[in-house]
PDB file of C-alpha atoms in Angstrom:
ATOM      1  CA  UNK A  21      21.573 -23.184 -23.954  1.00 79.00           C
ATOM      2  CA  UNK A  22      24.985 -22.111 -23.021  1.00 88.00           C
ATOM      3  CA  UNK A  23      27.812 -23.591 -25.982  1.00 94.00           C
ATOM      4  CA  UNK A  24      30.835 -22.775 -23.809  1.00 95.00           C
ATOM      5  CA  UNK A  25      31.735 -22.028 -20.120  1.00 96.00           C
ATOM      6  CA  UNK A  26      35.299 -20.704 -18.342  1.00 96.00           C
ATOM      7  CA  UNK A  27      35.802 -18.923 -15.625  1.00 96.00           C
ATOM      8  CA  UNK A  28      35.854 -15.774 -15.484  1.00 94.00           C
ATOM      9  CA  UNK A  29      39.738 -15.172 -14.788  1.00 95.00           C
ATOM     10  CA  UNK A  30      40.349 -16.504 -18.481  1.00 97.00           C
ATOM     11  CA  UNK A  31      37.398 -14.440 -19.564  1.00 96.00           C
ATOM     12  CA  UNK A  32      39.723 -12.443 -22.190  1.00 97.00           C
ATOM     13  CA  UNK A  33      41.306 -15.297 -23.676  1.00 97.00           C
ATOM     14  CA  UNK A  34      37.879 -17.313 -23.456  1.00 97.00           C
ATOM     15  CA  UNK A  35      36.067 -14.553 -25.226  1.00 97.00           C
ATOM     16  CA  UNK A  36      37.991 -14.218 -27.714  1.00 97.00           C
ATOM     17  CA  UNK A  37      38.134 -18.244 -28.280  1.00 96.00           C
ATOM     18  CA  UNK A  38      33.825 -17.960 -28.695  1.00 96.00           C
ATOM     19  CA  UNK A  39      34.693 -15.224 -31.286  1.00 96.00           C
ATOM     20  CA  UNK A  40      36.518 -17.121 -33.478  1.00 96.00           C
ATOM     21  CA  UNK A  41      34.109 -20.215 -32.768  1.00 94.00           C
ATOM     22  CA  UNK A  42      31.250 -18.103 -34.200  1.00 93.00           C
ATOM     23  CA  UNK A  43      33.049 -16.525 -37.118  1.00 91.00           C
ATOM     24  CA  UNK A  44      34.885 -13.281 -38.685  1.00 87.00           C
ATOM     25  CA  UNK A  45      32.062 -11.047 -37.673  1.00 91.00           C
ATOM     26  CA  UNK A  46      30.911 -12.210 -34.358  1.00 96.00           C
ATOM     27  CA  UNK A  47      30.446  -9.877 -31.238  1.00 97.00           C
ATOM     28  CA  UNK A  48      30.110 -10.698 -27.354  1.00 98.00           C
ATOM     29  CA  UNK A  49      27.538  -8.932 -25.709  1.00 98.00           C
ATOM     30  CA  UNK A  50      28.700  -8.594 -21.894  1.00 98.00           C
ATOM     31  CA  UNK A  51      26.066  -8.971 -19.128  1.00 98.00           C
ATOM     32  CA  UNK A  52      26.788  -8.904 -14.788  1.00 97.00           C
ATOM     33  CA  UNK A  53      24.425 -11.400 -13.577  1.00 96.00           C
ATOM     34  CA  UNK A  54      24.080  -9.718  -9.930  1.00 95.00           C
ATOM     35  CA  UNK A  55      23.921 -12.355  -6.785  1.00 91.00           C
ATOM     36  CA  UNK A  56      20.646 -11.569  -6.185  1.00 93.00           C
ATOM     37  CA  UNK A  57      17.174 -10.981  -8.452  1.00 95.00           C
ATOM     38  CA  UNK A  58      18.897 -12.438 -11.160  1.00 96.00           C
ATOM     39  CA  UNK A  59      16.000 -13.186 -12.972  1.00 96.00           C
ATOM     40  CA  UNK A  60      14.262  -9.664 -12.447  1.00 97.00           C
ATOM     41  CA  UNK A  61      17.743  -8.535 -13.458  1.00 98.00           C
ATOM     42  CA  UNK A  62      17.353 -10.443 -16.698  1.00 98.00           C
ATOM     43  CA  UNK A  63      13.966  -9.545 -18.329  1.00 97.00           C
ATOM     44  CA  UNK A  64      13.797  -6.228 -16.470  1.00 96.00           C
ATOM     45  CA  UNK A  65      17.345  -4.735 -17.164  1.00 97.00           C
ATOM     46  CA  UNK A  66      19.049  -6.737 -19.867  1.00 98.00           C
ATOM     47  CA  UNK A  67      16.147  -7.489 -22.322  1.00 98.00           C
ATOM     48  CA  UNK A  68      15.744  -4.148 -23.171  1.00 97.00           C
ATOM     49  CA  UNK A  69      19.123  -2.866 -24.005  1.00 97.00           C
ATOM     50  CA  UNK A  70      19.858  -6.283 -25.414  1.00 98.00           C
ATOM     51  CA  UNK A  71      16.977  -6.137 -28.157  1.00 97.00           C
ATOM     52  CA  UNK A  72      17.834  -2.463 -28.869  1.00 97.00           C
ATOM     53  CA  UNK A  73      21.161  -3.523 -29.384  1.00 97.00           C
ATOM     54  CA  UNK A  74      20.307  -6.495 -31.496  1.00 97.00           C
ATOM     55  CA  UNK A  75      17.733  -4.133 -33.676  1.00 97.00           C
ATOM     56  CA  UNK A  76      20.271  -1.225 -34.303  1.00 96.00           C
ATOM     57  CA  UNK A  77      22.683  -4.052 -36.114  1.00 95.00           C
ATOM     58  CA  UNK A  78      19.470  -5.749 -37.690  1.00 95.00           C
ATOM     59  CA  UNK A  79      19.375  -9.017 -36.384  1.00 95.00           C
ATOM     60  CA  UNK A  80      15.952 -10.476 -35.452  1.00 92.00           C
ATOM     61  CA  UNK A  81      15.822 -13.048 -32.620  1.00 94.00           C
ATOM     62  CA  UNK A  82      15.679 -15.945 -32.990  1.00 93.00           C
ATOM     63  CA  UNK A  83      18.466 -15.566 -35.517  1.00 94.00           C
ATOM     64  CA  UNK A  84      21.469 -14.077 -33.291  1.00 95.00           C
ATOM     65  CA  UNK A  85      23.831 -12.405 -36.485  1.00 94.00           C
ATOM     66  CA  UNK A  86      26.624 -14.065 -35.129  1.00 95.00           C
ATOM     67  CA  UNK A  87      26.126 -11.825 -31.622  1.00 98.00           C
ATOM     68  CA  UNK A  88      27.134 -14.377 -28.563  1.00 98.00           C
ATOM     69  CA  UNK A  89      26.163 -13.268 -24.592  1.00 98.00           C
ATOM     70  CA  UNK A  90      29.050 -13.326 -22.485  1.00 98.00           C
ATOM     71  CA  UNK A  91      27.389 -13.647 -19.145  1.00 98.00           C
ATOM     72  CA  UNK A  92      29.714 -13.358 -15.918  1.00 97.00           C
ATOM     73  CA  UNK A  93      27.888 -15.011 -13.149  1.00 94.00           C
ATOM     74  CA  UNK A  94      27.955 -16.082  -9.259  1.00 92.00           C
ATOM     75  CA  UNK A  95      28.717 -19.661 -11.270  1.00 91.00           C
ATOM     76  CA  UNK A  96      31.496 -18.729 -14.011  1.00 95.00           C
ATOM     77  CA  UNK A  97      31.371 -16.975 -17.639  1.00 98.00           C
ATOM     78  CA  UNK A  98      28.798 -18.774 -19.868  1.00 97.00           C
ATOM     79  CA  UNK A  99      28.626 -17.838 -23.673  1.00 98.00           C
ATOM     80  CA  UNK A 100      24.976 -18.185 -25.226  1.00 97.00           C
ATOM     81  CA  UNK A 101      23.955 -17.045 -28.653  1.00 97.00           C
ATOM     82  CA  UNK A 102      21.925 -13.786 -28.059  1.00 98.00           C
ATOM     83  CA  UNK A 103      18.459 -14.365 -30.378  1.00 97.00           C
ATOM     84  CA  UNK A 104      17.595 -17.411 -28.140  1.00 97.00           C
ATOM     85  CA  UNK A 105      17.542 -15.432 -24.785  1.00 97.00           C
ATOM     86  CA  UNK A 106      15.803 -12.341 -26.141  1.00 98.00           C
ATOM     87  CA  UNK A 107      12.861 -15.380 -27.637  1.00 97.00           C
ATOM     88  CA  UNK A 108      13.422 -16.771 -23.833  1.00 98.00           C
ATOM     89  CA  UNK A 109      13.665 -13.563 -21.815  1.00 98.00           C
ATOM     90  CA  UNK A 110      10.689 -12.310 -24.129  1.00 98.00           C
ATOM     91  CA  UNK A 111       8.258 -16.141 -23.424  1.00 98.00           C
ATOM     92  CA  UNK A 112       9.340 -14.902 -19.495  1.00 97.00           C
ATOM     93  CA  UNK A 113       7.896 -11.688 -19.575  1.00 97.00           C
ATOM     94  CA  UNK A 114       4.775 -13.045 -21.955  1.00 97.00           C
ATOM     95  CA  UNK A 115       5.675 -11.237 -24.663  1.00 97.00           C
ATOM     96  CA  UNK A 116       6.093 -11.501 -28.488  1.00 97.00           C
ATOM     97  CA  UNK A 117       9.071 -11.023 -30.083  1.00 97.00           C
ATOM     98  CA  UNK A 118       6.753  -8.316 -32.160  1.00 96.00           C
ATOM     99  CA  UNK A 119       6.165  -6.784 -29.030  1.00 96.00           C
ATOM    100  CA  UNK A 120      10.025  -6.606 -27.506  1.00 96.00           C
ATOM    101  CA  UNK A 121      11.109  -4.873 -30.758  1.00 96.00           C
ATOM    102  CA  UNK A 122       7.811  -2.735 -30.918  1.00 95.00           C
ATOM    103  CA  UNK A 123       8.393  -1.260 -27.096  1.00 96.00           C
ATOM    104  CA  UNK A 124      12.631  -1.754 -27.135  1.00 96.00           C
ATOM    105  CA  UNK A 125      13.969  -1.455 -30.743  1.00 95.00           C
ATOM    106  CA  UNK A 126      15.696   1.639 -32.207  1.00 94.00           C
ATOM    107  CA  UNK A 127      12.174   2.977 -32.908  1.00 93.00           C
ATOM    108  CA  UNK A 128      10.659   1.357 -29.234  1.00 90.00           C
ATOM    109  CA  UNK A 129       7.673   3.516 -27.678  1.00 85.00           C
ATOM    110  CA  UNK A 130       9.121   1.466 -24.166  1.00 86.00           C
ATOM    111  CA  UNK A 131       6.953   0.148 -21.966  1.00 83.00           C
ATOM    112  CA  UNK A 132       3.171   1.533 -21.521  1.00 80.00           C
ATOM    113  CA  UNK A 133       2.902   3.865 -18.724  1.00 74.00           C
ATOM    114  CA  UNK A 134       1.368   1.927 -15.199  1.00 68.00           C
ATOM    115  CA  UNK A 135      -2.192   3.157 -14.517  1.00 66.00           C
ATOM    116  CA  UNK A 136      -2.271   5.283 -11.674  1.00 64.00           C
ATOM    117  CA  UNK A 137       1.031   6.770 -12.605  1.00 54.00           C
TER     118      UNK A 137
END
């Protein structure tokens, strides 16, 4: 999934290498993978902000508009075109990609509230 990997004490440089790479409009979307729960991290955490982000510049996953994921983890700096995670990240949580935009796009209701809460 990943078309490029440094480390991430070139991450500047590197970054700016997967710009070009992707063309005259492109834009790296930073994520932290923490040590641990990186998974909950993932679908819980960045999945939201990620397809809000991705809606208020109107791209629709699994197209990625030229956005690329820069994600610093325990392992290095990986660079992964965004509308494939969101489709991944979305199959994870057993969602639709109707469904991510419905609860986390620029119009999102969020998630439904938890009975009993």
């Amino acid at each position: 999934m990943s078309f490029d990997q440094a480390t991430p004490s070139e991450a500047n440089e590197a970054i700016e290498r997967a710009r070009r790479s992707r063309g005259e409009n492109a834009l790296s979307y930073e994520v932290a993978l923490p040590a641990l729960g990186p998974d909950e991290f993932l679908t819980q955490r960045v999945l939201p902000k990620l397809a809000y982000f991705l809606d208020c510049r109107g791209v629709k996953p699994p197209a990625s508009g030229g956005v690329f994921i820069s994600l610093f983890s325990p392992a290095g700096l990986h660079f992964v075109d965004a509308g494939p995670v969101v489709q991944k990240l979305a199959e994870a949580r057993s969602l639709t990609l109707a469904e991510v935009f419905r609860r986390y796009g620029a119009d999102g209701a969020g998630d439904p509230p938890l009975l009993g809460g």
